[in-house]
Amino acid sequence: MNVTLYRSYAIPGHRLGAIITSPQLLIQINRTLDCLQICPARPAQRVVEWAIEGTRSWRDGVREELGNRQRAFRELLENVEGWEVETGAGYFAYVRSIVCSSGSCQKSVD
């Protein structure tokens, strides 16, 4: 199961931690970690099995709502001089500033 699928079904992911230790102990820890997670987490897998059909209408509604928001944002920005939407999805959009001076316009590089 990949991260995108977990996000699609709004299933919380597993969090990572950090450790500061000697190089010798780190080697031993890495050996142990190689044996710990060789397959997806079982609880999340069981939930996803149900969620594929059980949340279909909810996911369709979320997809439609996000699409509506993206379209509304693009339409609003079309009428704002000097800005354009480069790309976007779900909860974000990348916009570009168009610098105009002396009658000529060019896209900014940042």
mmCIF file with all atom_site columns, N, CA, C and O in Angstrom, residues 79-100:
data_model
loop_
_atom_site.group_PDB
_atom_site.id
_atom_site.type_symbol
_atom_site.label_atom_id
_atom_site.label_alt_id
_atom_site.label_comp_id
_atom_site.label_asym_id
_atom_site.label_entity_id
_atom_site.label_seq_id
_atom_site.pdbx_PDB_ins_code
_atom_site.Cartn_x
_atom_site.Cartn_y
_atom_site.Cartn_z
_atom_site.occupancy
_atom_site.B_iso_or_equiv
_atom_site.pdbx_formal_charge
_atom_site.auth_seq_id
_atom_site.auth_comp_id
_atom_site.auth_asym_id
_atom_site.auth_atom_id
_atom_site.pdbx_PDB_model_num
ATOM 1  N N  . ASN A 1 79  ? -8.831 36.595 -13.863 1.00 0.00 ? 79  ASN A N  1
ATOM 2  C CA . ASN A 1 79  ? -9.152 38.015 -13.971 1.00 0.00 ? 79  ASN A CA 1
ATOM 3  C C  . ASN A 1 79  ? -8.194 38.912 -13.187 1.00 0.00 ? 79  ASN A C  1
ATOM 4  O O  . ASN A 1 79  ? -8.436 40.112 -13.097 1.00 0.00 ? 79  ASN A O  1
ATOM 5  N N  . VAL A 1 80  ? -7.147 38.348 -12.627 1.00 0.00 ? 80  VAL A N  1
ATOM 6  C CA . VAL A 1 80  ? -6.176 39.142 -11.868 1.00 0.00 ? 80  VAL A CA 1
ATOM 7  C C  . VAL A 1 80  ? -4.936 39.330 -12.740 1.00 0.00 ? 80  VAL A C  1
ATOM 8  O O  . VAL A 1 80  ? -4.228 38.370 -13.056 1.00 0.00 ? 80  VAL A O  1
ATOM 9  N N  . GLU A 1 81  ? -4.707 40.569 -13.124 1.00 0.00 ? 81  GLU A N  1
ATOM 10 C CA . GLU A 1 81  ? -3.574 40.860 -14.000 1.00 0.00 ? 81  GLU A CA 1
ATOM 11 C C  . GLU A 1 81  ? -2.255 40.561 -13.290 1.00 0.00 ? 81  GLU A C  1
ATOM 12 O O  . GLU A 1 81  ? -2.061 40.899 -12.131 1.00 0.00 ? 81  GLU A O  1
ATOM 13 N N  . GLY A 1 82  ? -1.376 39.895 -13.993 1.00 0.00 ? 82  GLY A N  1
ATOM 14 C CA . GLY A 1 82  ? -0.037 39.634 -13.474 1.00 0.00 ? 82  GLY A CA 1
ATOM 15 C C  . GLY A 1 82  ? 0.133  38.298 -12.777 1.00 0.00 ? 82  GLY A C  1
ATOM 16 O O  . GLY A 1 82  ? 1.205  38.008 -12.269 1.00 0.00 ? 82  GLY A O  1
ATOM 17 N N  . TRP A 1 83  ? -0.930 37.468 -12.743 1.00 0.00 ? 83  TRP A N  1
ATOM 18 C CA . TRP A 1 83  ? -0.828 36.173 -12.075 1.00 0.00 ? 83  TRP A CA 1
ATOM 19 C C  . TRP A 1 83  ? -1.497 35.090 -12.920 1.00 0.00 ? 83  TRP A C  1
ATOM 20 O O  . TRP A 1 83  ? -2.498 35.337 -13.590 1.00 0.00 ? 83  TRP A O  1
ATOM 21 N N  . GLU A 1 84  ? -0.934 33.901 -12.875 1.00 0.00 ? 84  GLU A N  1
ATOM 22 C CA . GLU A 1 84  ? -1.573 32.755 -13.540 1.00 0.00 ? 84  GLU A CA 1
ATOM 23 C C  . GLU A 1 84  ? -1.279 31.485 -12.754 1.00 0.00 ? 84  GLU A C  1
ATOM 24 O O  . GLU A 1 84  ? -0.253 31.377 -12.089 1.00 0.00 ? 84  GLU A O  1
ATOM 25 N N  . VAL A 1 85  ? -2.208 30.542 -12.831 1.00 0.00 ? 85  VAL A N  1
ATOM 26 C CA . VAL A 1 85  ? -2.039 29.257 -12.158 1.00 0.00 ? 85  VAL A CA 1
ATOM 27 C C  . VAL A 1 85  ? -1.203 28.359 -13.061 1.00 0.00 ? 85  VAL A C  1
ATOM 28 O O  . VAL A 1 85  ? -1.566 28.117 -14.211 1.00 0.00 ? 85  VAL A O  1
ATOM 29 N N  . GLU A 1 86  ? -0.086 27.890 -12.547 1.00 0.00 ? 86  GLU A N  1
ATOM 30 C CA . GLU A 1 86  ? 0.756  26.961 -13.297 1.00 0.00 ? 86  GLU A CA 1
ATOM 31 C C  . GLU A 1 86  ? 0.202  25.545 -13.208 1.00 0.00 ? 86  GLU A C  1
ATOM 32 O O  . GLU A 1 86  ? 0.059  24.863 -14.193 1.00 0.00 ? 86  GLU A O  1
ATOM 33 N N  . THR A 1 87  ? -0.059 25.101 -11.993 1.00 0.00 ? 87  THR A N  1
ATOM 34 C CA . THR A 1 87  ? -0.599 23.766 -11.767 1.00 0.00 ? 87  THR A CA 1
ATOM 35 C C  . THR A 1 87  ? -1.226 23.743 -10.377 1.00 0.00 ? 87  THR A C  1
ATOM 36 O O  . THR A 1 87  ? -0.982 24.619 -9.570  1.00 0.00 ? 87  THR A O  1
ATOM 37 N N  . GLY A 1 88  ? -2.000 22.736 -10.132 1.00 0.00 ? 88  GLY A N  1
ATOM 38 C CA . GLY A 1 88  ? -2.612 22.626 -8.822  1.00 0.00 ? 88  GLY A CA 1
ATOM 39 C C  . GLY A 1 88  ? -3.318 21.296 -8.668  1.00 0.00 ? 88  GLY A C  1
ATOM 40 O O  . GLY A 1 88  ? -3.529 20.571 -9.631  1.00 0.00 ? 88  GLY A O  1
ATOM 41 N N  . ALA A 1 89  ? -3.675 20.996 -7.445  1.00 0.00 ? 89  ALA A N  1
ATOM 42 C CA . ALA A 1 89  ? -4.413 19.774 -7.125  1.00 0.00 ? 89  ALA A CA 1
ATOM 43 C C  . ALA A 1 89  ? -5.035 19.978 -5.760  1.00 0.00 ? 89  ALA A C  1
ATOM 44 O O  . ALA A 1 89  ? -4.843 21.011 -5.131  1.00 0.00 ? 89  ALA A O  1
ATOM 45 N N  . GLY A 1 90  ? -5.756 18.989 -5.305  1.00 0.00 ? 90  GLY A N  1
ATOM 46 C CA . GLY A 1 90  ? -6.400 18.975 -4.005  1.00 0.00 ? 90  GLY A CA 1
ATOM 47 C C  . GLY A 1 90  ? -6.372 20.252 -3.204  1.00 0.00 ? 90  GLY A C  1
ATOM 48 O O  . GLY A 1 90  ? -7.255 21.083 -3.306  1.00 0.00 ? 90  GLY A O  1
ATOM 49 N N  . TYR A 1 91  ? -5.360 20.426 -2.410  1.00 0.00 ? 91  TYR A N  1
ATOM 50 C CA . TYR A 1 91  ? -5.297 21.531 -1.473  1.00 0.00 ? 91  TYR A CA 1
ATOM 51 C C  . TYR A 1 91  ? -4.220 22.554 -1.794  1.00 0.00 ? 91  TYR A C  1
ATOM 52 O O  . TYR A 1 91  ? -3.803 23.306 -0.915  1.00 0.00 ? 91  TYR A O  1
ATOM 53 N N  . PHE A 1 92  ? -3.719 22.591 -3.010  1.00 0.00 ? 92  PHE A N  1
ATOM 54 C CA . PHE A 1 92  ? -2.668 23.554 -3.319  1.00 0.00 ? 92  PHE A CA 1
ATOM 55 C C  . PHE A 1 92  ? -2.758 24.003 -4.773  1.00 0.00 ? 92  PHE A C  1
ATOM 56 O O  . PHE A 1 92  ? -3.390 23.369 -5.606  1.00 0.00 ? 92  PHE A O  1
ATOM 57 N N  . ALA A 1 93  ? -2.114 25.120 -5.060  1.00 0.00 ? 93  ALA A N  1
ATOM 58 C CA . ALA A 1 93  ? -1.946 25.606 -6.429  1.00 0.00 ? 93  ALA A CA 1
ATOM 59 C C  . ALA A 1 93  ? -0.627 26.359 -6.480  1.00 0.00 ? 93  ALA A C  1
ATOM 60 O O  . ALA A 1 93  ? -0.267 27.065 -5.542  1.00 0.00 ? 93  ALA A O  1
ATOM 61 N N  . TYR A 1 94  ? 0.103  26.165 -7.548  1.00 0.00 ? 94  TYR A N  1
ATOM 62 C CA . TYR A 1 94  ? 1.308  26.945 -7.780  1.00 0.00 ? 94  TYR A CA 1
ATOM 63 C C  . TYR A 1 94  ? 0.935  28.057 -8.746  1.00 0.00 ? 94  TYR A C  1
ATOM 64 O O  . TYR A 1 94  ? 0.414  27.796 -9.823  1.00 0.00 ? 94  TYR A O  1
ATOM 65 N N  . VAL A 1 95  ? 1.190  29.285 -8.334  1.00 0.00 ? 95  VAL A N  1
ATOM 66 C CA . VAL A 1 95  ? 0.888  30.422 -9.192  1.00 0.00 ? 95  VAL A CA 1
ATOM 67 C C  . VAL A 1 95  ? 2.190  31.100 -9.613  1.00 0.00 ? 95  VAL A C  1
ATOM 68 O O  . VAL A 1 95  ? 3.205  31.008 -8.933  1.00 0.00 ? 95  VAL A O  1
ATOM 69 N N  . ARG A 1 96  ? 2.129  31.736 -10.751 1.00 0.00 ? 96  ARG A N  1
ATOM 70 C CA . ARG A 1 96  ? 3.309  32.422 -11.293 1.00 0.00 ? 96  ARG A CA 1
ATOM 71 C C  . ARG A 1 96  ? 2.964  33.893 -11.474 1.00 0.00 ? 96  ARG A C  1
ATOM 72 O O  . ARG A 1 96  ? 1.886  34.232 -11.933 1.00 0.00 ? 96  ARG A O  1
ATOM 73 N N  . SER A 1 97  ? 3.914  34.726 -11.129 1.00 0.00 ? 97  SER A N  1
ATOM 74 C CA . SER A 1 97  ? 3.776  36.168 -11.311 1.00 0.00 ? 97  SER A CA 1
ATOM 75 C C  . SER A 1 97  ? 4.267  36.526 -12.703 1.00 0.00 ? 97  SER A C  1
ATOM 76 O O  . SER A 1 97  ? 5.310  36.047 -13.146 1.00 0.00 ? 97  SER A O  1
ATOM 77 N N  . ILE A 1 98  ? 3.504  37.343 -13.383 1.00 0.00 ? 98  ILE A N  1
ATOM 78 C CA . ILE A 1 98  ? 3.915  37.831 -14.701 1.00 0.00 ? 98  ILE A CA 1
ATOM 79 C C  . ILE A 1 98  ? 4.259  39.305 -14.533 1.00 0.00 ? 98  ILE A C  1
ATOM 80 O O  . ILE A 1 98  ? 3.416  40.115 -14.158 1.00 0.00 ? 98  ILE A O  1
ATOM 81 N N  . VAL A 1 99  ? 5.504  39.648 -14.779 1.00 0.00 ? 99  VAL A N  1
ATOM 82 C CA . VAL A 1 99  ? 5.989  41.013 -14.587 1.00 0.00 ? 99  VAL A CA 1
ATOM 83 C C  . VAL A 1 99  ? 5.790  41.790 -15.881 1.00 0.00 ? 99  VAL A C  1
ATOM 84 O O  . VAL A 1 99  ? 6.274  41.381 -16.939 1.00 0.00 ? 99  VAL A O  1
ATOM 85 N N  . CYS A 1 100 ? 5.061  42.883 -15.786 1.00 0.00 ? 100 CYS A N  1
ATOM 86 C CA . CYS A 1 100 ? 4.803  43.715 -16.952 1.00 0.00 ? 100 CYS A CA 1
ATOM 87 C C  . CYS A 1 100 ? 5.425  45.099 -16.744 1.00 0.00 ? 100 CYS A C  1
ATOM 88 O O  . CYS A 1 100 ? 5.225  45.720 -15.699 1.00 0.00 ? 100 CYS A O  1
#
